[in-house]
Amino acid sequence: MRYTKTLIASCLVAGSSLAMAEIEWLDTQSNDLRADRLTTDTGAIPASMHQESAAINFAWNAEQASTARRPGVGPTETGTTPMVESQQYWMDVTGTELARGVELPLTAPGAVVRISALDNDSGLELDPDKLVLEFNGRPVSAEFGPGHVSTGVELRREGMPVPEATLAFRLTDRIGAGTLTVSHEGVRGSLPLVINVHEPESAWTATLALERHNYLAGQPLDFEFELGDGRRSIEAHSIQAVLASPDASETWPIESTRGNGLTMAAAPLADIDRPAPGLYEAHVYVEGEYRGQTIRRDLTLAFNVAPAIAQFSGEVERGRSDGLAVVLGIDSAVSGRYQVNADVMGTNARGELELLGFVQSANVLEAGSGQIELALDSDMVRASGLQAPFEVRNLQLLDQGRMYLLEDRQQALRIMR
Amino acid sequence: MLRTAKAALGIALLLTFGSVWSATGVAFVHGTGHQTDALNDYWTTSNVNSIRQGLSNSGNYVVINCDFEQYMWDAQAAGCLADQLHSFITSHGITDLVVLTHSNGGNVMRWIMSNPTWDSRYPLIIERLRWVNALAPSSLGTPLADAVMQGNVFEASLGWLLGYQNDAVRMQQTSWMAHYNSTWLMGTSGRPSLPKGFWNVVGSDVHANVFNGASYCGGYSYQAGLAVTQWWLDSCSDGFLECSSQNGAGSLWFYDHWVTDRGRKLSHHQSRRDCFDLDIILRNDL
């Protein structure tokens, strides 16, 4: 009798395991994005801006975009992590300072210098004939020749949205590494101006990078920073770094550590009273010196920070739609329109996983437990010639109405049959 | 007997309604700016009229007028574009839509193609879309947008971060486009492909020489100005965008000099004009 009970129990467990194993979650990867727990501070979450209320599911074949024409080379290879390089810097000056002369350190010939009023409607007129230049203390000609000087009106006509009160010029190859002093008389004393120095021919480049494009509030930010000329890296003698909120009304200091390190213990969230679309920006201003020559560079790196307002609950079941469909449980702290993206792989005749297609689904969910179904119709699955086991990869949970990426799992689900 | 009758009926239906079933249309989607008369102010009538000659019904075209000074997902940008495309498709019975975009118009169109669940009008637009011919799209942003963000964050108030540029300029900074390409847009390297083709036409240089005939198509003064903006760009650029950005999403269709008259190169201004037979190439593609 006891033997029979044990056998029945074993069969039940085995049957249950089989049912559960029909779809299983795969192990998380080290660079997945996922909150430990959802935020309880829901009062600090901005209202959702979504306008659509219908549930929408859309799937497409991986080769759909390249049919009918033979694709040429592309798209351009880009990195998967955020990284910026800079060969330029900016200086804020006043009219008085510009009349007196502003010193600009240069590291290479062919520098491009732009002087602009900070305000779009300053009424200022900058005149190439009033520019006075000195290089390493001796006067140099400001006769740039045709095509080497341009005004704000000309640049704006080409779609470069500088203020009309702008003068841009390119230095000749005779002016290389050293100090350029720029002055221009007749500018109102307190008028704010900005000078942008771009050195396209310089080997000295500053780079700033992060591990990912999206963070959850509270996660540490560890920036990689380097100042070098391709042959050597030097330690900057001055680094200033701040993080600015999307509406630029708040800033937080980024700590500079030994060896050009830049770090922030916990990614902050902007004030809910000033909701603004856009991205957080890390601004880094660096100055170094090599063999007596000053090197200045500015960097701006954009990324996003989201509060942990929703995540996959771990519940998953087969969907009700024909074809290949799964229903994913989602826990959310606030209502909103949530979007799920996924890559779907299938098994080919050789037993190897192959990309079947992409699927995206979105729906409005109330706070609490909800579900979103991802579905590929049976025609699409049949046409692919791929069979089980299937895998779901690059599974993402996004908030459409607040533009947050909330969870990102490189390997997510295995669907056995 | 029944099979023969069915076949005959099928052929009759095809002959009767064939043109309706495959109604081809073309849409012209402008770049950054708030357009109210893009036909005259952005594309020029001669260019649009030349291209639409390729349609079997040359009335099946629409010139989009939206506010692309906003972020691409904004109701006045992608929302407006979806509204005008959806209306064009349904009112003209378009079943085969070719979209021509220029510059930032490519980003707004790519937003719709990448986010079909954002708006219930998007799936129909994607379904009817044959492909997008993206003329000089700013898929990876432009260093010019980086350069014009005013001021030094440590020396002045932060007002310049927002106050002096519109949202479309902020969005087309290279670092910002890298973010949106990684998270919200499809079709760039390492990201899911788009649901329909996004074919890039890449402009690779600016001629600004008074003795060079190529400098005059579209207006010499524009060419001279674009030669100046090239100071901020790498050696392969159309005066506003680097070639790498123009081929940053989707697939390369062609570089200008591969197919244009006498191998001319297209500046950013010329890729929205009937210069060097570009209009004929686009017309023959319909």
XYZ file of C-alpha atoms in Angstrom:
703
model
C 0.000 0.000 0.000
C 2.785 2.345 1.013
C 4.592 1.361 -2.196
C 1.511 2.247 -4.271
C 1.129 5.647 -2.555
C 4.801 6.386 -3.169
C 4.450 5.413 -6.809
C 1.383 7.650 -7.271
C 3.118 10.534 -5.542
C 6.190 10.055 -7.721
C 4.065 10.035 -10.859
C 2.293 13.226 -9.788
C 5.575 14.974 -9.094
C 6.992 13.777 -12.390
C 3.865 14.880 -14.269
C 3.908 18.228 -12.563
C 7.588 18.675 -13.360
C 6.922 17.876 -16.994
C 4.136 20.444 -17.162
C 6.305 23.017 -15.439
C 9.240 22.171 -17.633
C 7.261 22.887 -20.793
C 8.404 26.498 -20.356
C 11.324 27.288 -18.095
C 13.215 30.426 -17.167
C 16.898 30.394 -18.051
C 19.601 31.575 -15.688
C 20.147 35.293 -15.408
C 23.368 36.711 -16.870
C 25.757 39.042 -15.094
C 24.858 42.070 -17.222
C 21.078 41.580 -17.122
C 19.070 44.528 -15.810
C 16.687 43.538 -13.016
C 15.572 45.110 -9.747
C 15.969 43.245 -6.452
C 12.555 44.553 -5.434
C 10.024 47.111 -6.622
C 9.986 50.611 -5.222
C 7.463 51.409 -2.515
C 7.890 55.160 -2.955
C 5.213 55.415 -5.637
C 4.606 59.074 -4.844
C 7.931 59.827 -6.537
C 6.875 58.296 -9.857
C 5.759 60.678 -12.626
C 2.395 60.112 -14.276
C 2.333 57.942 -17.382
C 2.095 59.958 -20.623
C 0.791 57.086 -22.774
C -2.117 57.794 -25.102
C -2.872 54.334 -26.527
C -5.104 52.022 -24.517
C -5.559 48.989 -26.821
C -3.597 45.781 -26.336
C -1.310 45.379 -29.372
C 0.885 42.423 -30.355
C 3.168 42.609 -33.401
C 5.622 39.993 -34.670
C 7.903 40.034 -37.661
C 10.287 37.790 -39.480
C 14.014 38.392 -39.108
C 14.643 38.538 -42.877
C 11.612 40.630 -43.744
C 13.590 43.869 -44.021
C 16.199 42.619 -46.479
C 14.001 41.000 -49.096
C 13.581 42.367 -52.633
C 16.922 44.146 -52.761
C 20.388 42.862 -52.173
C 21.547 44.682 -49.056
C 24.798 46.598 -49.283
C 27.271 46.916 -46.468
C 25.686 48.060 -43.234
C 24.505 49.095 -40.878
C 27.582 50.822 -39.456
C 29.154 48.800 -36.656
C 28.618 50.466 -33.290
C 29.476 49.420 -29.784
C 26.893 47.909 -27.459
C 27.824 50.118 -24.510
C 27.705 53.920 -24.330
C 30.973 55.655 -25.114
C 31.886 59.164 -26.258
C 35.115 60.648 -27.539
C 36.022 64.310 -27.549
C 38.581 66.485 -29.260
C 36.884 69.706 -28.175
C 36.070 71.976 -25.260
C 33.913 74.967 -24.424
C 34.617 78.129 -22.408
C 32.095 80.615 -21.074
C 33.319 84.219 -21.260
C 31.891 87.739 -20.998
C 32.161 90.602 -23.443
C 34.754 92.235 -21.189
C 36.889 89.092 -21.144
C 36.666 88.730 -24.934
C 37.719 92.367 -25.418
C 40.690 91.794 -23.100
C 41.666 88.540 -24.840
C 40.840 84.908 -24.047
C 43.616 82.316 -23.981
C 42.809 79.035 -25.705
C 45.232 76.119 -25.380
C 45.722 74.212 -28.651
C 47.379 70.853 -29.253
C 47.412 70.638 -33.066
C 47.115 72.649 -36.289
C 43.775 73.126 -38.043
C 41.700 73.957 -34.970
C 38.145 75.218 -35.484
C 37.076 78.037 -33.151
C 33.482 79.194 -32.764
C 32.523 82.278 -30.763
C 28.796 82.673 -30.049
C 26.579 84.766 -27.849
C 25.066 82.412 -25.281
C 21.627 83.814 -25.972
C 19.886 83.424 -29.333
C 18.600 87.011 -29.436
C 21.506 88.990 -28.033
C 21.466 91.590 -30.842
C 25.248 91.265 -31.012
C 27.129 91.453 -34.317
C 30.461 89.684 -34.454
C 32.703 90.926 -37.251
C 35.655 88.962 -38.707
C 37.467 92.279 -39.269
C 37.405 93.007 -35.521
C 39.005 89.715 -34.540
C 42.530 89.985 -33.164
C 44.598 86.821 -32.821
C 47.907 86.147 -31.103
C 49.676 82.827 -31.096
C 52.203 82.183 -28.315
C 52.306 85.928 -27.656
C 52.946 87.182 -31.201
C 50.315 88.657 -33.523
C 49.084 86.452 -36.314
C 47.008 87.475 -39.266
C 43.265 87.123 -38.963
C 42.912 87.019 -42.736
C 41.476 83.551 -43.007
C 40.721 83.685 -46.732
C 37.604 82.451 -48.520
C 35.951 79.450 -46.932
C 37.844 79.779 -43.654
C 35.440 81.998 -41.728
C 31.692 81.778 -41.376
C 28.910 83.665 -39.611
C 25.938 82.435 -37.601
C 23.539 83.375 -40.383
C 25.452 81.157 -42.823
C 25.707 78.237 -40.424
C 22.018 78.427 -39.471
C 21.052 78.279 -43.148
C 22.831 74.913 -43.318
C 20.890 73.536 -40.381
C 23.563 74.118 -37.726
C 21.474 75.842 -35.076
C 23.962 78.302 -33.633
C 22.882 81.788 -32.507
C 23.019 84.416 -35.259
C 25.688 86.190 -33.237
C 28.325 83.618 -34.147
C 31.708 83.696 -35.808
C 33.465 80.441 -36.684
C 36.901 80.167 -38.207
C 39.449 77.502 -38.967
C 43.092 78.139 -38.226
C 45.734 77.479 -40.832
C 48.249 74.675 -40.530
C 50.873 77.226 -39.439
C 49.193 77.562 -36.049
C 49.761 74.319 -34.161
C 50.295 73.407 -30.512
C 50.476 76.428 -28.223
C 48.285 79.179 -26.854
C 45.944 81.175 -29.062
C 44.691 84.482 -27.668
C 41.439 85.674 -29.203
C 39.976 89.150 -28.732
C 37.100 91.070 -30.286
C 36.240 94.632 -29.308
C 32.824 96.190 -29.112
C 30.975 93.453 -27.221
C 28.827 94.589 -24.297
C 30.761 93.999 -21.086
C 28.417 91.666 -19.277
C 27.143 89.817 -22.354
C 27.618 86.050 -21.896
C 29.395 84.281 -24.737
C 30.674 80.786 -25.339
C 33.792 79.692 -27.196
C 33.926 76.190 -28.666
C 37.356 74.881 -29.669
C 37.340 71.760 -31.846
C 40.646 70.129 -32.757
C 39.894 67.571 -35.475
C 43.593 67.056 -36.277
C 44.664 66.515 -32.667
C 45.778 63.121 -31.432
C 44.695 64.048 -27.922
C 41.303 62.513 -27.295
C 39.292 62.054 -24.120
C 36.905 59.104 -23.823
C 34.115 58.409 -21.365
C 32.179 55.155 -21.144
C 29.616 53.319 -19.043
C 28.671 49.650 -18.839
C 25.092 50.093 -20.004
C 22.631 52.545 -21.523
C 19.999 52.078 -18.789
C 20.223 51.946 -14.994
C 17.768 51.508 -12.181
C 17.772 54.128 -9.452
C 20.216 53.252 -6.705
C 22.553 51.218 -8.875
C 26.201 52.340 -8.860
C 27.591 54.269 -11.830
C 31.197 53.440 -12.663
C 32.527 55.471 -15.564
C 35.620 54.587 -17.545
C 37.601 57.685 -18.437
C 40.799 58.153 -20.413
C 42.850 61.027 -21.785
C 45.464 59.995 -24.320
C 47.034 60.492 -27.713
C 46.880 56.920 -28.961
C 50.382 56.130 -27.727
C 50.063 57.082 -24.094
C 47.424 57.862 -21.499
C 48.031 60.642 -19.023
C 46.486 61.382 -15.668
C 44.436 64.563 -15.787
C 45.452 67.183 -13.215
C 41.910 68.529 -13.099
C 38.659 66.641 -13.558
C 35.255 68.118 -12.843
C 32.250 65.869 -13.327
C 28.534 66.157 -12.645
C 25.384 64.303 -13.535
C 22.523 66.497 -14.825
C 18.845 65.582 -14.724
C 16.845 65.459 -18.002
C 15.453 68.960 -17.421
C 18.875 70.270 -16.341
C 17.421 71.691 -13.139
C 19.288 69.287 -10.846
C 22.890 68.167 -10.750
C 24.746 65.666 -8.623
C 28.542 65.490 -8.237
C 30.402 62.550 -9.748
C 33.329 61.562 -7.587
C 36.775 61.518 -9.108
C 39.069 58.791 -7.824
C 42.758 57.989 -8.390
C 43.788 56.960 -11.888
C 41.131 58.928 -13.770
C 38.304 56.981 -12.144
C 34.824 58.489 -11.974
C 32.128 56.968 -9.849
C 28.758 57.559 -8.274
C 27.577 55.234 -5.507
C 23.895 55.310 -6.432
C 22.151 56.575 -9.574
C 19.739 59.330 -8.445
C 16.250 60.100 -9.660
C 15.114 63.525 -10.821
C 12.503 65.422 -8.861
C 8.962 64.312 -9.760
C 7.821 67.948 -9.742
C 9.781 68.551 -12.908
C 8.923 65.624 -15.178
C 10.750 65.975 -18.477
C 11.366 63.614 -21.337
C 14.974 63.144 -22.262
C 18.059 61.650 -20.749
C 20.432 62.100 -17.867
C 23.803 63.476 -18.914
C 27.225 63.029 -17.346
C 29.337 66.132 -18.014
C 33.085 65.837 -17.596
C 35.537 68.682 -18.018
C 39.166 67.648 -17.950
C 42.506 69.360 -18.140
C 45.852 67.623 -18.453
C 49.392 68.548 -19.364
C 52.011 66.858 -21.488
C 55.497 68.339 -21.944
C 54.262 71.744 -20.853
C 51.304 71.765 -23.249
C 47.836 72.112 -21.736
C 45.155 69.741 -23.053
C 41.498 70.575 -22.410
C 38.537 68.378 -23.256
C 34.798 68.312 -22.472
C 32.648 65.189 -22.626
C 28.916 64.564 -22.431
C 27.492 61.054 -22.080
C 23.737 60.393 -22.147
C 21.950 57.476 -20.483
C 18.742 56.853 -18.584
C 17.802 56.093 -14.987
C 14.488 54.469 -14.087
C 12.800 53.750 -10.783
C 12.082 50.047 -10.234
C 8.353 50.212 -10.890
C 7.765 46.885 -12.633
C 9.380 43.531 -13.309
C 8.602 40.078 -14.632
C 6.983 38.131 -11.799
C 8.429 34.799 -12.860
C 5.036 33.366 -13.765
C 4.781 32.094 -17.315
C 2.304 29.898 -19.164
C 1.378 28.937 -22.697
C -0.706 31.571 -24.437
C -4.172 31.124 -25.788
C -3.331 32.321 -29.307
C -2.628 29.925 -32.182
C 0.991 29.457 -33.045
C 3.663 30.124 -30.477
C 2.482 32.186 -27.536
C 3.486 32.740 -23.925
C 1.806 34.762 -21.214
C 4.207 36.558 -18.888
C 3.284 37.678 -15.403
C 4.266 41.257 -14.540
C 4.321 42.877 -11.109
C 4.009 46.645 -11.158
C 4.041 49.267 -8.428
C 2.087 51.811 -10.503
C -0.301 51.632 -13.416
C 1.020 52.323 -16.893
C 1.359 51.060 -20.429
C 3.990 48.331 -20.394
C 5.765 46.887 -23.412
C 7.545 43.552 -23.780
C 10.129 42.922 -26.543
C 11.652 39.551 -27.367
C 13.774 37.696 -29.907
C 12.444 34.188 -30.587
C 14.744 31.356 -31.610
C 13.705 27.950 -32.963
C 15.507 24.677 -33.616
C 16.506 23.833 -37.193
C 16.922 20.416 -38.816
C 20.506 20.215 -37.554
C 19.324 20.708 -33.990
C 20.775 24.218 -33.769
C 18.978 27.311 -32.525
C 18.229 29.841 -35.237
C 16.523 33.239 -35.145
C 12.835 32.899 -35.987
C 11.660 36.462 -35.510
C 10.919 39.356 -33.214
C 7.805 40.055 -31.217
C 6.569 43.075 -29.301
C 3.446 43.363 -27.177
C 2.003 46.139 -25.019
C -0.958 46.692 -22.789
C -2.172 48.999 -20.045
C -1.767 47.370 -16.622
C -3.036 48.501 -13.254
C -0.726 48.413 -10.227
C -0.353 44.885 -8.857
C -0.171 41.656 -10.819
C -0.857 41.699 -14.540
C -0.075 39.754 -17.687
C 1.153 40.447 -21.219
C 0.978 37.827 -23.955
C 3.664 37.508 -26.633
C 2.410 35.702 -29.729
C 3.782 34.591 -33.113
C 1.069 33.281 -35.401
C 1.163 29.714 -36.667
C 1.843 30.750 -40.299
C 4.980 32.576 -39.284
C 6.242 29.650 -37.209
C 5.392 27.140 -39.961
C 7.051 29.258 -42.667
C 10.260 29.403 -40.646
C 10.602 25.607 -40.734
C 11.847 25.791 -37.147
C 10.565 23.608 -34.333
C 10.735 23.179 -30.565
C 12.605 23.634 -28.415
C 12.216 27.399 -28.834
C 14.071 30.052 -26.846
C 13.153 33.605 -25.925
C 16.161 35.927 -25.718
C 16.718 39.624 -25.127
C 13.482 39.809 -23.202
C 12.807 43.415 -22.232
C 10.161 45.115 -20.129
C 9.627 48.797 -20.934
C 7.289 51.531 -19.758
C 5.944 53.379 -22.811
C 4.366 56.256 -20.899
C 7.516 57.166 -18.947
C 10.108 55.807 -21.403
C 11.909 53.535 -18.939
C 13.685 50.249 -19.572
C 12.791 48.241 -16.452
C 14.142 44.748 -17.073
C 16.448 43.259 -19.689
C 17.353 39.562 -19.779
C 19.724 38.252 -22.434
C 18.531 34.656 -22.027
C 14.989 34.315 -20.777
C 12.829 31.278 -21.605
C 13.082 27.786 -23.077
C 9.878 26.419 -24.562
C 10.227 22.669 -24.870
C 7.197 21.901 -27.047
C -15.485 22.286 -64.562
C -15.893 24.038 -61.225
C -12.131 24.554 -61.010
C -12.084 26.156 -64.473
C -14.928 28.477 -63.547
C -13.149 29.506 -60.347
C -9.957 30.228 -62.279
C -11.832 32.327 -64.831
C -13.526 34.255 -62.062
C -10.177 34.825 -60.393
C -8.663 36.202 -63.599
C -11.682 38.460 -64.140
C -11.403 39.810 -60.609
C -7.695 40.433 -61.059
C -8.298 42.325 -64.297
C -11.087 44.339 -62.723
C -9.599 45.138 -59.358
C -5.920 44.424 -59.869
C -4.932 48.055 -59.834
C -6.921 48.621 -56.657
C -5.313 45.677 -54.949
C -1.829 46.925 -55.652
C -2.315 50.672 -55.334
C 1.172 52.074 -54.954
C 1.657 55.392 -53.197
C 4.626 57.510 -52.197
C 5.050 59.714 -49.145
C 7.644 62.468 -48.732
C 8.788 62.884 -45.115
C 10.840 65.997 -44.348
C 13.672 66.419 -41.826
C 14.093 68.601 -38.716
C 11.841 71.647 -38.724
C 8.222 72.654 -38.340
C 6.912 72.422 -41.890
C 3.623 73.807 -43.119
C 4.440 73.749 -46.866
C 7.141 71.119 -47.274
C 6.259 70.677 -50.941
C 7.622 74.119 -51.801
C 9.842 74.901 -48.840
C 11.604 71.565 -48.393
C 11.350 69.238 -51.399
C 10.471 71.655 -54.259
C 7.594 70.997 -56.643
C 9.855 70.063 -59.559
C 11.448 67.278 -57.512
C 8.168 65.850 -56.191
C 6.510 66.050 -59.610
C 9.443 64.294 -61.213
C 9.476 61.443 -58.696
C 5.739 60.801 -58.701
C 5.795 60.241 -62.454
C 6.895 56.734 -61.522
C 3.459 55.946 -60.092
C 0.777 54.327 -62.238
C -1.566 56.839 -60.585
C 0.548 59.958 -60.121
C -2.037 61.359 -57.698
C -1.141 58.741 -55.106
C 1.361 60.852 -53.225
C 1.435 62.823 -50.007
C 3.863 65.453 -48.758
C 4.015 65.323 -44.979
C 3.902 68.530 -42.910
C 4.695 67.988 -39.218
C 6.655 69.503 -36.375
C 9.933 67.618 -36.319
C 11.505 70.053 -33.884
C 10.037 67.769 -31.203
C 11.359 64.450 -29.929
C 10.667 61.736 -32.515
C 8.013 59.987 -30.387
C 6.079 63.190 -29.709
C 2.449 63.449 -30.843
C 3.472 66.383 -33.071
C 6.252 64.287 -34.654
C 5.586 60.502 -34.963
C 1.945 61.052 -33.978
C 1.468 63.624 -36.722
C 3.340 61.485 -39.260
C 1.228 58.430 -38.379
C -1.913 60.502 -38.680
C -1.047 61.744 -42.172
C 0.252 58.378 -43.426
C -2.756 56.488 -42.024
C -5.138 58.973 -43.590
C -3.314 58.754 -46.944
C -3.400 54.940 -46.910
C -7.077 54.680 -46.065
C -8.347 57.541 -48.223
C -6.401 56.441 -51.338
C -6.651 52.686 -50.747
C -2.865 52.392 -50.718
C -1.649 48.806 -50.429
C 1.977 49.342 -51.400
C 3.560 52.376 -49.747
C 7.037 53.709 -50.497
C 8.214 56.314 -48.006
C 10.970 58.769 -48.886
C 12.528 60.359 -45.820
C 15.193 63.004 -45.547
C 17.577 63.495 -42.610
C 15.780 63.380 -39.225
C 12.585 62.289 -41.002
C 14.251 58.872 -41.144
C 14.384 58.749 -37.337
C 10.704 59.617 -36.976
C 9.752 56.950 -39.515
C 12.058 54.441 -37.823
C 10.326 55.210 -34.533
C 7.024 54.060 -36.044
C 8.616 50.925 -37.537
C 10.415 50.074 -34.284
C 7.499 50.592 -31.927
C 4.426 49.017 -33.558
C 2.705 48.628 -30.187
C 2.989 52.330 -29.294
C -0.028 53.445 -31.336
C -2.809 51.387 -32.934
C -2.279 53.229 -36.246
C 1.298 52.007 -36.561
C 0.636 48.322 -37.486
C -1.398 49.220 -40.588
C 1.277 51.643 -41.763
C 3.969 48.973 -41.357
C 1.803 46.350 -43.012
C 1.229 48.514 -46.117
C 4.822 49.726 -46.265
C 6.934 48.286 -49.088
C 10.066 49.988 -47.803
C 11.604 53.285 -46.767
C 14.142 54.992 -49.005
C 16.041 56.989 -46.434
C 17.852 59.933 -48.015
C 20.770 60.918 -45.786
C 19.133 59.736 -42.532
C 20.664 60.941 -39.255
C 20.501 57.461 -37.717
C 23.537 57.863 -35.447
C 23.076 61.606 -34.871
C 25.528 64.307 -35.898
C 28.576 65.932 -34.284
C 27.063 69.278 -35.330
C 24.337 68.750 -32.722
C 27.042 67.963 -30.139
C 28.936 71.131 -31.067
C 26.011 73.538 -30.796
C 25.023 72.571 -27.267
C 26.114 75.803 -25.700
C 28.249 76.537 -22.709
C 30.382 74.839 -20.134
C 28.476 73.118 -17.393
C 30.841 74.383 -14.707
C 30.936 78.009 -15.728
C 27.335 79.096 -16.286
C 23.815 78.223 -15.297
C 22.513 75.016 -16.806
C 19.767 76.799 -18.700
C 21.638 76.302 -21.957
C 21.186 72.548 -21.634
C 17.524 72.972 -22.433
C 16.805 76.542 -23.297
C 18.790 77.236 -26.427
C 18.064 74.239 -28.619
C 14.914 72.422 -29.633
C 14.290 68.813 -28.650
C 15.154 67.466 -32.109
C 18.649 68.956 -31.846
C 19.151 67.518 -28.355
C 17.958 64.143 -29.617
C 20.361 64.142 -32.576
C 23.441 64.475 -30.387
C 25.485 61.353 -31.072
C 25.365 60.136 -27.474
C 21.574 60.537 -27.339
C 21.007 58.674 -30.587
C 23.262 55.872 -29.304
C 20.899 55.558 -26.348
C 17.698 55.572 -28.370
C 19.209 53.144 -30.886
C 20.090 50.787 -28.027
C 16.717 50.889 -26.295
C 13.817 52.126 -28.439
C 14.864 51.963 -32.090
C 15.545 48.900 -34.234
C 17.748 48.350 -37.246
C 21.171 49.417 -35.961
C 24.120 47.076 -35.497
C 23.393 44.388 -32.899
C 19.700 45.289 -32.617
C 16.636 43.508 -34.031
C 16.056 44.231 -37.677
C 13.196 46.478 -38.718
C 9.951 44.886 -39.907
C 10.386 46.420 -43.378
C 13.335 47.601 -45.429
C 15.090 50.869 -44.545
C 17.387 51.601 -47.487
C 20.006 54.275 -47.110
C 21.096 56.755 -49.753
C 24.406 58.167 -48.553
C 25.679 61.600 -49.570
C 29.437 61.665 -49.282
C 30.833 65.131 -50.011
C 30.173 68.812 -50.643
C 31.356 70.611 -53.760
C 31.833 74.324 -53.095
C 33.917 75.499 -55.983
C 32.696 78.317 -58.208
C 34.229 76.563 -61.224
C 32.560 73.235 -60.456
C 29.066 72.775 -61.933
C 28.135 70.401 -59.114
C 28.305 73.336 -56.708
C 25.293 75.008 -58.275
C 22.587 72.328 -58.045
C 20.365 73.426 -55.181
C 22.138 76.792 -54.884
C 25.827 77.678 -54.557
C 25.445 79.527 -51.252
C 24.121 76.371 -49.606
C 27.087 74.410 -50.867
C 29.580 76.957 -49.524
C 27.930 76.838 -46.115
C 27.941 73.057 -45.980
C 31.629 73.067 -46.768
C 32.113 75.072 -43.545
C 30.015 72.693 -41.438
C 32.258 69.880 -42.692
C 34.914 71.248 -40.305
C 33.129 69.418 -37.493
C 32.686 66.188 -39.484
C 34.929 63.421 -40.752
C 36.188 63.163 -44.308
C 33.153 61.265 -45.617
C 30.175 63.529 -44.985
C 27.460 65.477 -46.787
C 28.106 68.666 -44.814
C 25.603 67.824 -42.084
C 25.975 64.101 -41.446
C 28.851 61.683 -41.530
C 28.457 58.737 -43.912
C 28.594 56.366 -40.928
C 25.465 57.986 -39.491
C 23.661 57.943 -42.827
C 24.292 54.202 -43.034
C 23.777 53.666 -39.308
C 20.485 51.754 -39.487
C 18.863 49.433 -41.984
C 20.790 48.606 -45.155
C 22.876 50.519 -47.636
C 21.080 51.138 -50.927
C 23.832 53.186 -52.565
C 26.478 55.818 -52.085
C 25.689 58.882 -54.213
C 28.547 58.565 -56.705
C 27.735 54.931 -57.506
C 24.603 55.895 -59.415
C 24.277 59.643 -59.904
C 24.889 61.477 -63.156
C 28.650 61.567 -63.818
C 29.272 60.150 -60.352
C 28.408 63.407 -58.618
C 28.347 63.507 -54.829
C 25.297 64.773 -52.970
C 25.476 67.343 -50.204
C 22.844 67.276 -47.451
C 20.952 70.003 -49.256
C 21.098 68.258 -52.638
C 19.733 64.917 -51.395
C 16.288 66.518 -51.084
C 16.414 68.120 -54.536
C 16.338 66.896 -58.142
C 20.115 66.964 -58.474
C 22.244 64.677 -60.627
C 19.322 62.366 -61.591
C 18.482 61.411 -58.007
C 14.831 62.139 -58.801
C 14.954 59.716 -61.729
C 16.533 56.992 -59.589
C 13.798 57.432 -56.982
C 11.088 57.596 -59.661
C 12.264 54.338 -61.242
C 12.113 52.658 -57.843
C 8.361 53.186 -57.459
